[in-house]
GROMACS .gro file of C-alpha atoms in nm:
model
  298
    1MET     CA    1  10.756  11.668  20.395
    2VAL     CA    2  10.755  11.993  20.590
    3PRO     CA    3  10.434  12.134  20.433
    4TYR     CA    4  10.266  11.794  20.479
    5LEU     CA    5  10.344  11.777  20.850
    6ALA     CA    6  10.252  12.144  20.895
    7LEU     CA    7   9.913  12.085  20.731
    8LEU     CA    8   9.847  11.789  20.962
    9VAL     CA    9   9.915  12.016  21.261
   10VAL     CA   10   9.682  12.286  21.124
   11MET     CA   11   9.413  12.023  21.056
   12THR     CA   12   9.443  11.904  21.416
   13PHE     CA   13   9.394  12.256  21.556
   14ALA     CA   14   9.113  12.321  21.305
   15LEU     CA   15   8.918  12.033  21.462
   16ARG     CA   16   8.865  12.253  21.766
   17VAL     CA   17   8.663  12.486  21.546
   18SER     CA   18   8.494  12.247  21.303
   19VAL     CA   19   8.543  11.907  21.143
   20LEU     CA   20   8.455  12.060  20.807
   21LEU     CA   21   8.724  12.324  20.847
   22SER     CA   22   8.977  12.047  20.904
   23LEU     CA   23   8.853  11.848  20.604
   24VAL     CA   24   8.901  12.150  20.377
   25LEU     CA   25   9.277  12.093  20.411
   26VAL     CA   26   9.262  11.726  20.308
   27VAL     CA   27   9.336  11.793  19.940
   28PRO     CA   28   9.652  12.004  19.988
   29ALA     CA   29   9.776  11.768  20.260
   30SER     CA   30   9.718  11.471  20.028
   31ALA     CA   31   9.901  11.649  19.747
   32PHE     CA   32  10.209  11.702  19.964
   33LEU     CA   33  10.190  11.341  20.085
   34ILE     CA   34  10.203  11.225  19.721
   35ARG     CA   35  10.506  11.446  19.663
   36THR     CA   36  10.664  11.305  19.980
   37PHE     CA   37  10.612  10.955  19.842
   38ILE     CA   38  10.792  11.053  19.519
   39VAL     CA   39  11.097  11.156  19.722
   40PHE     CA   40  11.075  10.825  19.913
   41HIS     CA   41  11.055  10.646  19.578
   42ASP     CA   42  11.366  10.825  19.448
   43CYS     CA   43  11.554  10.734  19.766
   44THR     CA   44  11.482  10.363  19.709
   45HIS     CA   45  11.652  10.401  19.371
   46GLY     CA   46  11.943  10.588  19.531
   47SER     CA   47  11.882  10.881  19.296
   48PHE     CA   48  11.749  11.166  19.510
   49MET     CA   49  12.088  11.256  19.659
   50ARG     CA   50  12.444  11.164  19.565
   51SER     CA   51  12.520  10.983  19.890
   52ARG     CA   52  12.383  10.631  19.914
   53ARG     CA   53  12.370  10.654  20.292
   54ALA     CA   54  12.184  10.987  20.278
   55ASN     CA   55  11.925  10.831  20.045
   56ASP     CA   56  11.881  10.538  20.284
   57VAL     CA   57  11.846  10.756  20.596
   58LEU     CA   58  11.596  10.990  20.434
   59GLY     CA   59  11.410  10.700  20.272
   60VAL     CA   60  11.363  10.521  20.605
   61ALA     CA   61  11.228  10.842  20.763
   62LEU     CA   62  10.990  10.913  20.476
   63GLY     CA   63  10.877  10.552  20.482
   64LEU     CA   64  10.721  10.621  20.822
   65LEU     CA   65  10.512  10.902  20.671
   66VAL     CA   66  10.388  10.687  20.382
   67TRP     CA   67  10.365  10.373  20.601
   68LEU     CA   68  10.603  10.169  20.384
   69PRO     CA   69  10.905   9.967  20.504
   70TYR     CA   70  11.198  10.108  20.310
   71ARG     CA   71  11.401   9.794  20.232
   72CYS     CA   72  11.098   9.580  20.154
   73TRP     CA   73  10.949   9.833  19.915
   74GLN     CA   74  11.291   9.895  19.760
   75HIS     CA   75  11.327   9.525  19.679
   76GLU     CA   76  10.977   9.480  19.538
   77HIS     CA   77  11.006   9.795  19.329
   78ALA     CA   78  11.340   9.680  19.187
   79VAL     CA   79  11.173   9.356  19.080
   80HIS     CA   80  10.897   9.562  18.917
   81HIS     CA   81  11.152   9.753  18.710
   82ALA     CA   82  11.325   9.432  18.607
   83THR     CA   83  11.003   9.260  18.497
   84ALA     CA   84  10.762   9.533  18.376
   85GLY     CA   85  10.594   9.418  18.055
   86ASP     CA   86  10.718   9.058  18.088
   87LEU     CA   87  10.422   8.821  18.057
   88ASP     CA   88  10.615   8.535  18.216
   89ARG     CA   89  10.729   8.731  18.523
   90ARG     CA   90  10.415   8.905  18.642
   91GLY     CA   91  10.308   8.939  19.003
   92VAL     CA   92  10.565   9.144  19.197
   93GLY     CA   93  10.523   9.519  19.232
   94ASP     CA   94  10.265   9.549  18.955
   95ILE     CA   95   9.887   9.544  18.909
   96THR     CA   96   9.758   9.196  18.833
   97THR     CA   97   9.676   9.178  18.462
   98LEU     CA   98   9.544   8.869  18.284
   99THR     CA   99   9.547   8.793  17.914
  100VAL     CA  100   9.215   8.736  17.737
  101THR     CA  101   9.296   8.364  17.706
  102GLU     CA  102   9.381   8.332  18.075
  103TYR     CA  103   9.066   8.513  18.180
  104GLN     CA  104   8.841   8.303  17.957
  105GLY     CA  105   8.997   7.985  18.097
  106LEU     CA  106   8.911   8.072  18.458
  107PRO     CA  107   8.613   7.926  18.643
  108ARG     CA  108   8.321   8.163  18.682
  109TRP     CA  109   8.394   8.258  19.045
  110ARG     CA  110   8.753   8.354  18.964
  111ARG     CA  111   8.640   8.565  18.668
  112LEU     CA  112   8.401   8.746  18.902
  113ALA     CA  113   8.684   8.797  19.155
  114TYR     CA  114   8.907   8.945  18.884
  115ARG     CA  115   8.630   9.175  18.764
  116LEU     CA  116   8.571   9.290  19.122
  117PHE     CA  117   8.943   9.353  19.176
  118ARG     CA  118   8.968   9.556  18.854
  119ASN     CA  119   8.656   9.760  18.934
  120PRO     CA  120   8.764  10.126  18.976
  121LEU     CA  121   8.554  10.168  19.290
  122VAL     CA  122   8.738   9.879  19.453
  123MET     CA  123   9.083   9.947  19.307
  124PHE     CA  124   9.093  10.319  19.380
  125GLY     CA  125   8.847  10.330  19.669
  126LEU     CA  126   8.989  10.044  19.876
  127GLY     CA  127   9.325   9.977  19.712
  128TRP     CA  128   9.504  10.223  19.941
  129LEU     CA  129   9.399  10.011  20.241
  130LEU     CA  130   9.574   9.708  20.094
  131VAL     CA  131   9.878   9.889  19.951
  132LEU     CA  132   9.954  10.129  20.239
  133VAL     CA  133   9.804   9.974  20.551
  134LEU     CA  134   9.767   9.595  20.526
  135LYS     CA  135  10.013   9.436  20.283
  136PRO     CA  136  10.327   9.625  20.403
  137ARG     CA  137  10.271   9.498  20.758
  138PHE     CA  138  10.359   9.140  20.664
  139VAL     CA  139  10.704   8.999  20.593
  140PRO     CA  140  10.715   8.853  20.238
  141ARG     CA  141  10.779   8.482  20.214
  142GLY     CA  142  11.148   8.405  20.171
  143ALA     CA  143  11.250   8.763  20.257
  144ARG     CA  144  11.613   8.836  20.336
  145PRO     CA  145  11.698   8.940  20.694
  146ARG     CA  146  11.732   9.313  20.616
  147VAL     CA  147  11.395   9.312  20.437
  148ARG     CA  148  11.233   9.127  20.728
  149ASN     CA  149  11.391   9.364  20.980
  150SER     CA  150  11.272   9.664  20.776
  151VAL     CA  151  10.912   9.544  20.795
  152LEU     CA  152  10.923   9.462  21.166
  153ALA     CA  153  11.102   9.784  21.264
  154THR     CA  154  10.865   9.998  21.057
  155ASN     CA  155  10.563   9.826  21.214
  156LEU     CA  156  10.701   9.883  21.564
  157VAL     CA  157  10.777  10.253  21.511
  158LEU     CA  158  10.441  10.313  21.342
  159ALA     CA  159  10.261  10.143  21.629
  160LEU     CA  160  10.439  10.373  21.876
  161ILE     CA  161  10.364  10.684  21.668
  162VAL     CA  162   9.996  10.600  21.624
  163ALA     CA  163   9.961  10.510  21.994
  164ALA     CA  164  10.123  10.839  22.096
  165PHE     CA  165   9.891  11.044  21.876
  166CYS     CA  166   9.583  10.852  21.990
  167LEU     CA  167   9.675  10.901  22.357
  168THR     CA  168   9.752  11.270  22.301
  169LEU     CA  169   9.473  11.373  22.063
  170GLY     CA  170   9.224  11.090  22.096
  171TRP     CA  171   9.170  10.813  21.842
  172ARG     CA  172   8.875  10.989  21.679
  173ALA     CA  173   9.075  11.307  21.613
  174TYR     CA  174   9.364  11.103  21.477
  175LEU     CA  175   9.137  10.912  21.235
  176ILE     CA  176   8.962  11.230  21.120
  177VAL     CA  177   9.295  11.395  21.039
  178GLN     CA  178   9.496  11.103  20.900
  179GLY     CA  179   9.222  10.887  20.748
  180PRO     CA  180   9.086  11.119  20.475
  181VAL     CA  181   9.440  11.215  20.372
  182PHE     CA  182   9.530  10.850  20.319
  183VAL     CA  183   9.206  10.789  20.127
  184VAL     CA  184   9.263  11.076  19.882
  185ALA     CA  185   9.640  11.037  19.846
  186GLY     CA  186   9.606  10.660  19.819
  187ALA     CA  187   9.339  10.675  19.548
  188VAL     CA  188   9.535  10.926  19.340
  189GLY     CA  189   9.860  10.738  19.397
  190ILE     CA  190   9.715  10.406  19.282
  191TRP     CA  191   9.567  10.575  18.974
  192LEU     CA  192   9.908  10.723  18.892
  193PHE     CA  193  10.072  10.383  18.930
  194TYR     CA  194   9.795  10.229  18.720
  195VAL     CA  195   9.828  10.461  18.420
  196GLN     CA  196  10.207  10.431  18.421
  197HIS     CA  197  10.175  10.091  18.253
  198GLN     CA  198   9.804  10.029  18.192
  199PHE     CA  199   9.712  10.206  17.869
  200GLU     CA  200   9.583  10.078  17.537
  201ASP     CA  201   9.906  10.042  17.338
  202THR     CA  202  10.130   9.940  17.627
  203TYR     CA  203  10.399   9.672  17.604
  204TRP     CA  204  10.367   9.307  17.705
  205GLN     CA  205  10.585   9.029  17.567
  206ALA     CA  206  10.675   8.671  17.652
  207HIS     CA  207  11.008   8.654  17.832
  208ALA     CA  208  11.193   8.520  17.527
  209ASP     CA  209  11.097   8.832  17.327
  210TRP     CA  210  11.102   9.083  17.614
  211ARG     CA  211  11.349   9.374  17.608
  212TYR     CA  212  11.414   9.618  17.890
  213ASP     CA  213  11.448   9.925  17.669
  214HIS     CA  214  11.132   9.842  17.473
  215ALA     CA  215  10.940   9.790  17.798
  216ALA     CA  216  11.060  10.131  17.919
  217LEU     CA  217  10.981  10.328  17.604
  218ALA     CA  218  10.669  10.147  17.483
  219GLY     CA  219  10.532  10.009  17.810
  220SER     CA  220  10.574  10.310  18.039
  221SER     CA  221  10.352  10.611  17.981
  222TYR     CA  222  10.439  10.971  17.910
  223LEU     CA  223  10.149  11.126  18.098
  224LYS     CA  224  10.116  11.495  18.011
  225LEU     CA  225   9.999  11.681  18.320
  226PRO     CA  226   9.947  12.052  18.395
  227GLY     CA  227  10.236  12.222  18.574
  228VAL     CA  228  10.081  12.217  18.923
  229LEU     CA  229  10.011  11.842  18.891
  230ARG     CA  230  10.363  11.779  18.764
  231PHE     CA  231  10.491  11.947  19.080
  232PHE     CA  232  10.282  11.745  19.325
  233THR     CA  233  10.343  11.417  19.138
  234GLY     CA  234  10.716  11.480  19.117
  235ASN     CA  235  10.729  11.459  18.735
  236ILE     CA  236  10.625  11.093  18.755
  237GLY     CA  237  10.437  11.146  18.429
  238PHE     CA  238  10.775  11.114  18.256
  239HIS     CA  239  10.764  10.749  18.350
  240HIS     CA  240  10.924  10.629  18.027
  241VAL     CA  241  11.237  10.826  18.120
  242HIS     CA  242  11.236  10.686  18.473
  243HIS     CA  243  11.208  10.325  18.355
  244LEU     CA  244  11.483  10.372  18.100
  245SER     CA  245  11.722  10.510  18.364
  246VAL     CA  246  11.628  10.483  18.732
  247GLY     CA  247  11.930  10.693  18.830
  248ILE     CA  248  11.764  11.013  18.707
  249PRO     CA  249  11.595  11.191  19.004
  250ASN     CA  250  11.243  11.327  18.968
  251TYR     CA  251  11.368  11.686  18.939
  252ASN     CA  252  11.571  11.600  18.625
  253LEU     CA  253  11.318  11.381  18.442
  254GLN     CA  254  11.169  11.665  18.237
  255ALA     CA  255  11.512  11.793  18.134
  256ALA     CA  256  11.614  11.442  18.025
  257HIS     CA  257  11.292  11.408  17.823
  258ASN     CA  258  11.326  11.749  17.658
  259GLY     CA  259  11.692  11.694  17.573
  260THR     CA  260  11.656  11.358  17.400
  261ASP     CA  261  11.479  11.323  17.063
  262ARG     CA  262  11.408  10.952  17.109
  263LEU     CA  263  11.235  11.016  17.440
  264GLN     CA  264  11.018  11.290  17.291
  265ALA     CA  265  10.903  11.050  17.017
  266VAL     CA  266  10.718  10.816  17.256
  267PRO     CA  267  10.335  10.818  17.253
  268GLU     CA  268  10.171  11.074  17.481
  269LEU     CA  269   9.891  11.003  17.725
  270THR     CA  270   9.666  11.297  17.805
  271LEU     CA  271   9.496  11.345  18.140
  272ARG     CA  272   9.161  11.258  17.980
  273GLN     CA  273   9.304  10.937  17.831
  274GLY     CA  274   9.455  10.853  18.168
  275LEU     CA  275   9.116  10.888  18.335
  276ARG     CA  276   8.966  10.650  18.076
  277ALA     CA  277   9.246  10.394  18.112
  278PRO     CA  278   9.085  10.199  18.402
  279SER     CA  279   8.824  10.067  18.158
  280LEU     CA  280   9.100   9.852  18.002
  281LYS     CA  281   9.116   9.519  18.186
  282LEU     CA  282   9.283   9.244  17.979
  283TRP     CA  283   9.583   9.200  17.751
  284ASP     CA  284   9.483   9.074  17.407
  285GLU     CA  285   9.785   8.887  17.270
  286GLN     CA  286   9.638   8.868  16.920
  287ARG     CA  287   9.567   9.240  16.893
  288GLY     CA  288   9.874   9.339  17.096
  289ARG     CA  289   9.689   9.585  17.321
  290LEU     CA  290   9.483   9.616  17.636
  291VAL     CA  291   9.109   9.573  17.588
  292THR     CA  292   8.789   9.612  17.783
  293PHE     CA  293   8.581   9.315  17.898
  294ARG     CA  294   8.331   9.396  17.622
  295GLU     CA  295   8.602   9.393  17.355
  296ALA     CA  296   8.732   9.063  17.495
  297ARG     CA  297   8.388   8.906  17.457
  298ALA     CA  298   8.367   9.030  17.099
   0.00000   0.00000   0.00000
């Protein structure tokens, strides 16, 4: 969090010299924002620190930096963990995925809408706007009071923070500094979330046959990343470990993986394979794997 905020300050002063000079710092600032989100994520699981209250206090503060209401995101993410890989309980905290049969049964306009949604340019180019800026501003239907209050309070504080920066720096300067960082961090973050469960031999089962441990080990990726990327992504590549036991903080995920033979036996996903994963669009129940639109037609 500290390097991220420091970089935003430096970017703001760099604007006095050149916009390009400020934009040079977008990548490192985005990298530290992603790492900040990982700490926020661990706090929602109550795993980053031993004290539950300390996790909640830090999580609420970090939620303002990543523009996410703490209690609301905590609830939706808990549902995601409880339903990942369950064909009968899709739709909360995951990326919409249709089966081949469901897709083929849609009217033409809905098939086109699904194809547009799953287009990488839309998903990674505009997805951050939906995930970070728009969707978290609304109270989910049927939300409990503390979830509703989390959304409303976060919106109010964010509005005050943005207004203060716009009045102090000017709205153009604020957008030039904050906007590109959100675009880059958001695109990378959505890709990371995507490849955590969207790879060829992932796990999807009807609820009657679904098992939590199988969904964790077979349906959550072990994404092998270089050391510097492991640092900035908070070891999230060890996602199979995280889904098996959410109480393990990001800084212990690698140790848990290395110290357990069963965890080391899961399939690996290389960075190159992860970059190719967005071409997979539909779950083929007959083949038991994700397929491309072309493979679905065949």
